XYZ file of C-alpha atoms in Angstrom:
436
model
C -61.815 20.675 1.058
C -64.362 17.914 1.177
C -64.306 15.342 3.947
C -67.229 13.249 2.760
C -64.924 10.640 1.177
C -61.594 9.224 2.218
C -58.894 10.127 -0.293
C -56.049 7.640 -0.754
C -52.897 8.505 1.173
C -50.602 10.624 -1.010
C -46.977 11.350 -0.288
C -45.742 14.967 -0.592
C -42.833 15.673 -2.883
C -39.198 15.375 -1.795
C -37.953 17.024 -4.999
C -39.373 20.042 -6.736
C -38.437 22.715 -9.213
C -38.346 25.971 -7.230
C -39.797 28.185 -9.957
C -42.599 25.794 -10.879
C -43.362 24.988 -7.251
C -43.575 28.641 -6.219
C -46.525 29.085 -8.552
C -48.146 25.854 -7.339
C -47.641 26.645 -3.676
C -49.158 30.106 -3.945
C -52.162 28.476 -5.545
C -52.377 26.216 -2.485
C -51.904 29.240 -0.234
C -54.692 31.057 -2.019
C -57.001 28.069 -1.561
C -56.169 27.905 2.147
C -56.784 31.620 2.648
C -60.018 31.476 0.694
C -61.160 28.519 2.792
C -60.261 30.268 6.065
C -62.062 33.439 4.980
C -65.195 31.494 4.050
C -65.393 29.164 7.055
C -63.555 30.768 10.001
C -65.284 33.555 11.939
C -61.901 34.670 13.261
C -60.197 35.015 9.868
C -63.211 36.485 8.137
C -63.182 39.385 10.616
C -59.375 39.745 10.552
C -59.166 39.777 6.753
C -61.961 42.330 6.493
C -60.284 44.578 9.064
C -56.975 44.339 7.170
C -58.678 44.999 3.832
C -57.223 41.909 2.152
C -58.854 39.684 -0.448
C -57.662 36.055 -0.688
C -58.649 35.956 -4.361
C -55.830 38.384 -5.152
C -52.900 36.536 -3.515
C -50.056 36.115 -5.991
C -46.749 36.558 -4.157
C -44.904 36.605 -0.841
C -45.323 40.375 -0.782
C -49.085 39.913 -0.991
C -48.998 37.405 1.875
C -47.253 39.945 4.099
C -50.374 42.107 3.963
C -52.311 39.453 5.871
C -52.614 39.723 9.663
C -50.448 37.567 11.895
C -51.991 34.989 14.228
C -50.667 34.640 17.780
C -50.981 32.089 20.570
C -53.030 34.662 22.466
C -55.498 34.749 19.542
C -55.895 30.991 19.767
C -56.528 31.146 23.494
C -58.908 34.080 23.420
C -60.922 33.136 20.297
C -60.388 29.372 20.174
C -63.904 28.453 18.986
C -63.860 31.076 16.226
C -61.093 29.186 14.387
C -63.292 26.130 13.800
C -64.284 25.784 10.126
C -66.508 22.695 10.181
C -69.682 21.551 11.854
C -69.290 19.694 15.137
C -70.506 16.400 13.660
C -67.618 16.442 11.164
C -64.987 16.367 13.939
C -63.323 12.993 14.508
C -60.671 13.834 17.112
C -59.819 16.524 19.676
C -56.274 17.456 20.735
C -54.887 20.183 22.952
C -51.594 22.027 23.136
C -49.289 21.723 26.134
C -50.548 25.028 27.540
C -47.171 26.775 27.840
C -48.864 30.196 27.952
C -51.598 29.233 30.420
C -54.526 26.946 29.684
C -54.252 24.494 26.748
C -55.714 25.405 23.357
C -58.123 22.923 21.769
C -57.705 21.660 18.216
C -60.344 19.691 16.338
C -59.503 17.324 13.488
C -61.687 15.877 10.746
C -61.089 12.571 8.974
C -59.194 14.494 6.302
C -57.003 16.126 8.951
C -56.202 12.734 10.476
C -55.164 11.480 7.045
C -52.973 14.551 6.698
C -51.277 13.682 10.028
C -50.627 10.177 8.747
C -49.309 11.611 5.496
C -46.806 13.765 7.363
C -45.497 10.901 9.511
C -45.171 8.678 6.463
C -42.621 11.239 5.288
C -40.890 11.146 8.677
C -40.493 7.374 8.494
C -39.411 7.372 4.851
C -36.861 10.130 5.525
C -35.308 7.905 8.204
C -35.362 4.806 5.995
C -37.977 3.057 8.136
C -40.209 0.412 6.538
C -42.308 -2.702 7.088
C -39.302 -4.733 8.217
C -39.046 -2.502 11.303
C -40.904 -2.469 14.630
C -41.615 0.990 16.078
C -41.937 1.564 19.837
C -43.603 4.769 21.036
C -42.312 5.884 24.456
C -44.498 9.007 24.621
C -48.163 9.102 25.483
C -51.038 8.567 23.072
C -53.564 9.718 25.659
C -54.024 13.096 27.400
C -55.155 14.654 24.092
C -51.577 14.461 22.744
C -51.388 14.870 18.950
C -47.832 13.619 18.343
C -48.286 10.075 19.632
C -51.488 9.666 17.626
C -49.772 11.026 14.495
C -46.890 8.553 14.728
C -49.353 5.707 15.176
C -51.414 6.778 12.155
C -48.295 7.051 9.987
C -47.107 3.577 10.981
C -50.534 2.128 10.187
C -50.506 3.804 6.771
C -47.173 2.149 5.960
C -48.052 -1.190 7.557
C -45.285 -1.010 10.203
C -45.769 -2.937 13.484
C -46.216 -0.550 16.415
C -45.591 -1.005 20.164
C -47.409 1.500 22.395
C -45.251 1.366 25.520
C -46.039 4.989 26.361
C -44.781 6.532 29.593
C -44.112 3.151 31.188
C -41.246 2.437 33.641
C -37.779 1.686 32.254
C -38.026 -2.035 32.953
C -41.212 -2.243 30.881
C -39.555 -0.303 28.055
C -36.603 -2.694 27.884
C -38.895 -5.709 28.169
C -40.879 -4.379 25.187
C -37.706 -3.755 23.172
C -36.456 -7.322 23.559
C -39.898 -8.989 23.539
C -40.950 -7.466 20.206
C -37.465 -6.880 18.690
C -38.043 -3.145 18.496
C -35.809 -1.576 15.839
C -37.065 2.032 16.083
C -37.780 4.107 19.187
C -39.751 7.344 19.279
C -38.581 9.175 22.379
C -37.628 12.446 24.052
C -33.776 12.625 24.100
C -33.521 13.097 27.870
C -35.669 9.956 28.246
C -33.147 8.031 26.128
C -30.411 8.938 28.593
C -32.529 7.485 31.397
C -33.005 4.304 29.357
C -29.235 4.038 28.993
C -28.646 4.733 32.687
C -31.182 2.081 33.702
C -29.631 -0.455 31.337
C -26.185 0.132 32.834
C -27.520 -0.245 36.373
C -29.379 -3.461 35.556
C -26.663 -5.019 33.405
C -28.729 -4.868 30.204
C -26.656 -5.180 27.020
C -28.256 -2.139 25.409
C -25.457 -1.699 22.850
C -26.463 -4.991 21.215
C -30.213 -4.414 21.593
C -32.291 -4.634 18.385
C -32.824 -0.853 18.360
C -31.103 0.689 15.327
C -32.797 4.082 14.997
C -34.384 6.654 17.307
C -36.747 9.430 16.228
C -36.281 12.178 18.807
C -39.065 14.603 19.700
C -39.473 17.522 22.082
C -35.771 18.400 22.491
C -33.101 19.413 19.985
C -30.248 17.027 19.157
C -28.141 19.445 17.165
C -26.924 23.034 17.212
C -27.166 25.673 14.498
C -24.164 24.134 12.693
C -25.956 20.746 12.593
C -23.417 19.197 14.939
C -24.638 17.240 17.935
C -25.311 19.436 20.955
C -24.431 18.149 24.419
C -27.585 16.037 24.668
C -27.140 14.495 21.241
C -23.474 13.759 21.851
C -24.186 12.086 25.200
C -26.558 9.670 23.469
C -24.408 9.063 20.382
C -21.256 8.438 22.419
C -22.938 5.702 24.455
C -25.378 4.030 22.067
C -24.406 3.304 18.416
C -27.813 4.037 16.918
C -28.976 6.455 14.225
C -30.586 9.580 15.689
C -33.194 11.625 13.811
C -34.355 14.970 15.178
C -37.819 16.407 14.558
C -39.612 19.682 15.184
C -43.391 19.881 15.403
C -46.301 21.392 17.293
C -50.007 20.775 17.707
C -50.772 24.132 16.083
C -48.840 23.251 12.917
C -50.125 19.690 12.659
C -46.896 19.097 10.762
C -43.423 17.774 11.623
C -40.081 18.823 10.156
C -37.990 15.638 10.188
C -34.307 14.982 9.598
C -33.037 12.588 6.953
C -29.866 10.515 7.201
C -27.748 13.608 6.495
C -28.832 15.302 9.755
C -28.821 18.750 8.152
C -32.168 20.085 9.362
C -35.818 19.088 9.285
C -37.213 18.761 5.766
C -40.166 20.986 4.941
C -42.981 19.483 2.897
C -44.446 22.330 0.823
C -47.629 20.341 0.167
C -48.466 20.615 3.868
C -47.151 23.910 5.181
C -45.799 27.314 4.166
C -43.010 28.822 6.271
C -41.810 32.386 6.764
C -38.872 33.439 8.954
C -39.576 36.861 10.485
C -37.458 39.440 12.312
C -38.440 41.511 15.353
C -40.482 43.824 13.111
C -42.349 40.865 11.583
C -40.537 41.306 8.280
C -38.873 38.428 6.368
C -35.213 37.976 7.279
C -32.479 37.775 4.663
C -31.640 34.304 3.361
C -29.628 32.273 5.838
C -30.480 34.369 8.893
C -32.421 33.192 11.922
C -35.776 34.568 13.016
C -39.191 33.551 14.288
C -40.856 30.646 12.514
C -44.239 31.743 11.106
C -46.416 29.141 9.405
C -49.530 28.845 7.273
C -51.045 25.370 7.216
C -52.072 23.862 3.867
C -54.809 21.287 3.504
C -56.090 21.563 7.093
C -59.872 21.323 7.214
C -61.081 21.828 10.803
C -58.780 24.565 12.130
C -56.391 26.019 9.535
C -53.940 28.717 10.618
C -52.767 31.714 8.598
C -49.399 33.323 9.386
C -49.209 31.793 12.857
C -46.237 32.997 14.929
C -44.820 29.941 16.673
C -42.429 31.834 18.961
C -39.609 29.471 17.910
C -36.335 30.833 16.520
C -34.729 28.983 13.592
C -33.117 29.362 10.157
C -34.511 28.174 6.824
C -32.060 26.537 4.392
C -32.983 26.423 0.702
C -29.885 24.685 -0.721
C -30.042 21.056 -1.820
C -29.561 18.654 1.088
C -26.653 16.188 1.140
C -29.280 13.437 0.797
C -30.237 14.854 -2.607
C -33.643 16.194 -1.596
C -34.399 19.694 -2.847
C -37.103 20.625 -0.344
C -36.151 23.437 2.093
C -34.925 22.494 5.585
C -35.475 24.091 8.969
C -32.538 24.319 11.344
C -32.760 23.048 14.920
C -34.744 25.402 17.127
C -32.324 27.864 18.713
C -34.761 28.917 21.439
C -38.179 30.364 22.076
C -38.640 34.074 21.547
C -40.388 34.620 24.891
C -37.713 32.562 26.721
C -34.788 34.831 25.819
C -32.886 35.697 29.004
C -30.882 38.826 29.784
C -28.528 37.798 32.567
C -26.052 40.428 33.770
C -25.917 41.980 30.315
C -25.620 38.678 28.452
C -28.441 37.489 26.189
C -28.970 33.741 26.032
C -31.622 31.094 25.618
C -32.225 28.353 28.212
C -30.827 25.823 25.721
C -27.357 27.274 26.320
C -27.678 26.388 30.017
C -29.140 22.967 29.170
C -26.079 22.213 27.049
C -23.774 22.893 30.007
C -25.772 20.887 32.557
C -26.268 17.931 30.209
C -22.499 17.382 30.116
C -22.594 16.193 33.740
C -23.847 12.610 33.690
C -24.418 12.445 37.447
C -26.260 15.736 37.807
C -29.715 14.127 37.816
C -32.814 16.263 37.324
C -32.690 20.044 37.095
C -34.941 23.006 36.340
C -34.109 26.529 35.189
C -36.322 29.094 36.928
C -36.396 32.762 35.949
C -38.197 35.708 37.539
C -37.798 39.494 37.762
C -35.523 40.925 40.428
C -36.421 43.959 42.551
C -34.568 46.043 39.959
C -36.643 44.638 37.099
C -33.828 42.460 35.718
C -33.896 38.754 34.912
C -32.967 36.626 37.926
C -32.041 33.077 36.912
C -31.853 30.136 39.329
C -30.730 26.593 38.602
C -32.687 24.151 40.760
C -30.582 21.043 41.417
C -31.018 17.916 43.552
C -29.669 18.340 47.079
C -29.502 14.602 47.706
C -27.693 13.612 44.507
C -24.258 14.184 43.004
C -24.909 17.785 41.976
C -23.693 19.234 45.286
C -20.389 17.366 45.097
C -19.861 18.720 41.572
C -20.778 22.309 42.455
C -17.370 23.827 41.675
C -17.146 22.032 38.329
C -20.665 23.104 37.401
C -19.914 26.741 38.219
C -16.662 26.634 36.261
C -18.417 25.181 33.203
C -21.211 27.775 33.382
C -18.740 30.658 33.642
C -16.657 29.275 30.786
C -19.544 28.707 28.369
C -21.944 31.500 29.340
C -19.571 34.123 30.796
C -22.166 34.611 33.552
C -23.179 32.505 36.551
C -26.833 31.879 37.475
C -27.685 31.190 41.108
C -27.443 27.519 42.091
C -30.218 26.339 44.434
C -30.410 22.826 45.881
C -33.734 21.216 46.777
C -34.935 17.733 47.665
C -35.105 15.414 44.653
C -38.712 14.487 45.464
C -39.808 18.124 45.402
C -37.833 18.718 42.227
C -39.487 15.739 40.545
C -42.941 17.148 41.383
C -41.968 20.430 39.719
C -40.428 18.683 36.719
C -43.368 16.325 36.181
C -46.475 18.262 37.295
C -49.780 16.428 37.442
C -51.436 15.939 34.031
C -48.343 17.250 32.196
C -47.416 15.372 29.022
C -43.830 16.610 28.989
C -41.076 17.111 31.571
C -40.650 20.748 32.629
C -37.058 22.007 32.390
C -37.801 25.727 32.284
C -40.154 27.783 34.470
C -40.669 31.423 33.519
C -42.151 33.513 36.349
C -41.465 36.916 34.762
């Protein structure tokens, strides 16, 4: 891993022979583990304590002997993950800080090229090229990796790019028509607000130049790859192609859907994925579990067996698009967000799917804490000055029907709710608050 020269942008494989690639990928894994052991104070200590030698890695069974990395490790020993000298760093990013304070990630020039490489695959998977114009509706500032990655990928492919960011809806629509934007990069719930604004202002959004939307931050589909409530609400109103993605700052990699919409394609040149059960053992093929990743080719801060906390399923069969790379299902929920409500286990996404069916419900937040009896107490915070109160009976009926349990409905002023949903310096809207 040498960052003294800029290597030309290479594109990871879409097709590979499983038997031949297994040998090649474990060679890449071995190189990554050897690099982490040599350059990371954190991994050098962890590997020595576990009695493992990266030179001897040959199989998945060998990899399972290596210690797992957690979000708490990253927070507590953040600086010990750095593998390069400070003067080699070219960019700093931070995570969203869902477990407390944000975690810092440094990137070298090679790491930035790797980000571009990944997003090149995202664009190619969606059939996006130089004839398109991409508009980014998420931030590129506030140390946000995703916006920067999409920009770098577009530059690598020579695609015009509009950085509208978190601008008001009127500015977004002005940008779309001014520059003939054909591709949006947006959070799905933001797309619904774009549609709502267009309807209110008489904008002919159906005939707008936008043809494709790359969706980040929220799932579009369920485990069966059908549109969930959010995805269906968008698709039913706007005849555009929707492409879901899954990514995180820690991974420095995105799993992006192709035109088939059957999961996010994994690029084995960039990342190795395990799906683990509650005992941190690999699940049987086709079963869901926690996504655990090892980054490949990362220079500044590589991660080994990092537990993401996200629950998903890995699919190894050939995709309908013809690609043979494995695919990751939509995220079913976060491990630490699992709720136990009156004996029923569910993830917040199940509640989101119910609430998203009500077009006039406005903003909402799910808040969970521990009751006096030590059980999960779930409250749905809804706008008191919107349509939610008039739809209360219908909302309760839908929640009972879909969830078989009824969380407490609490109505608060929309201004106060907006402050909770969009806290100062937050890069993403907050739909779930866990006070347990």
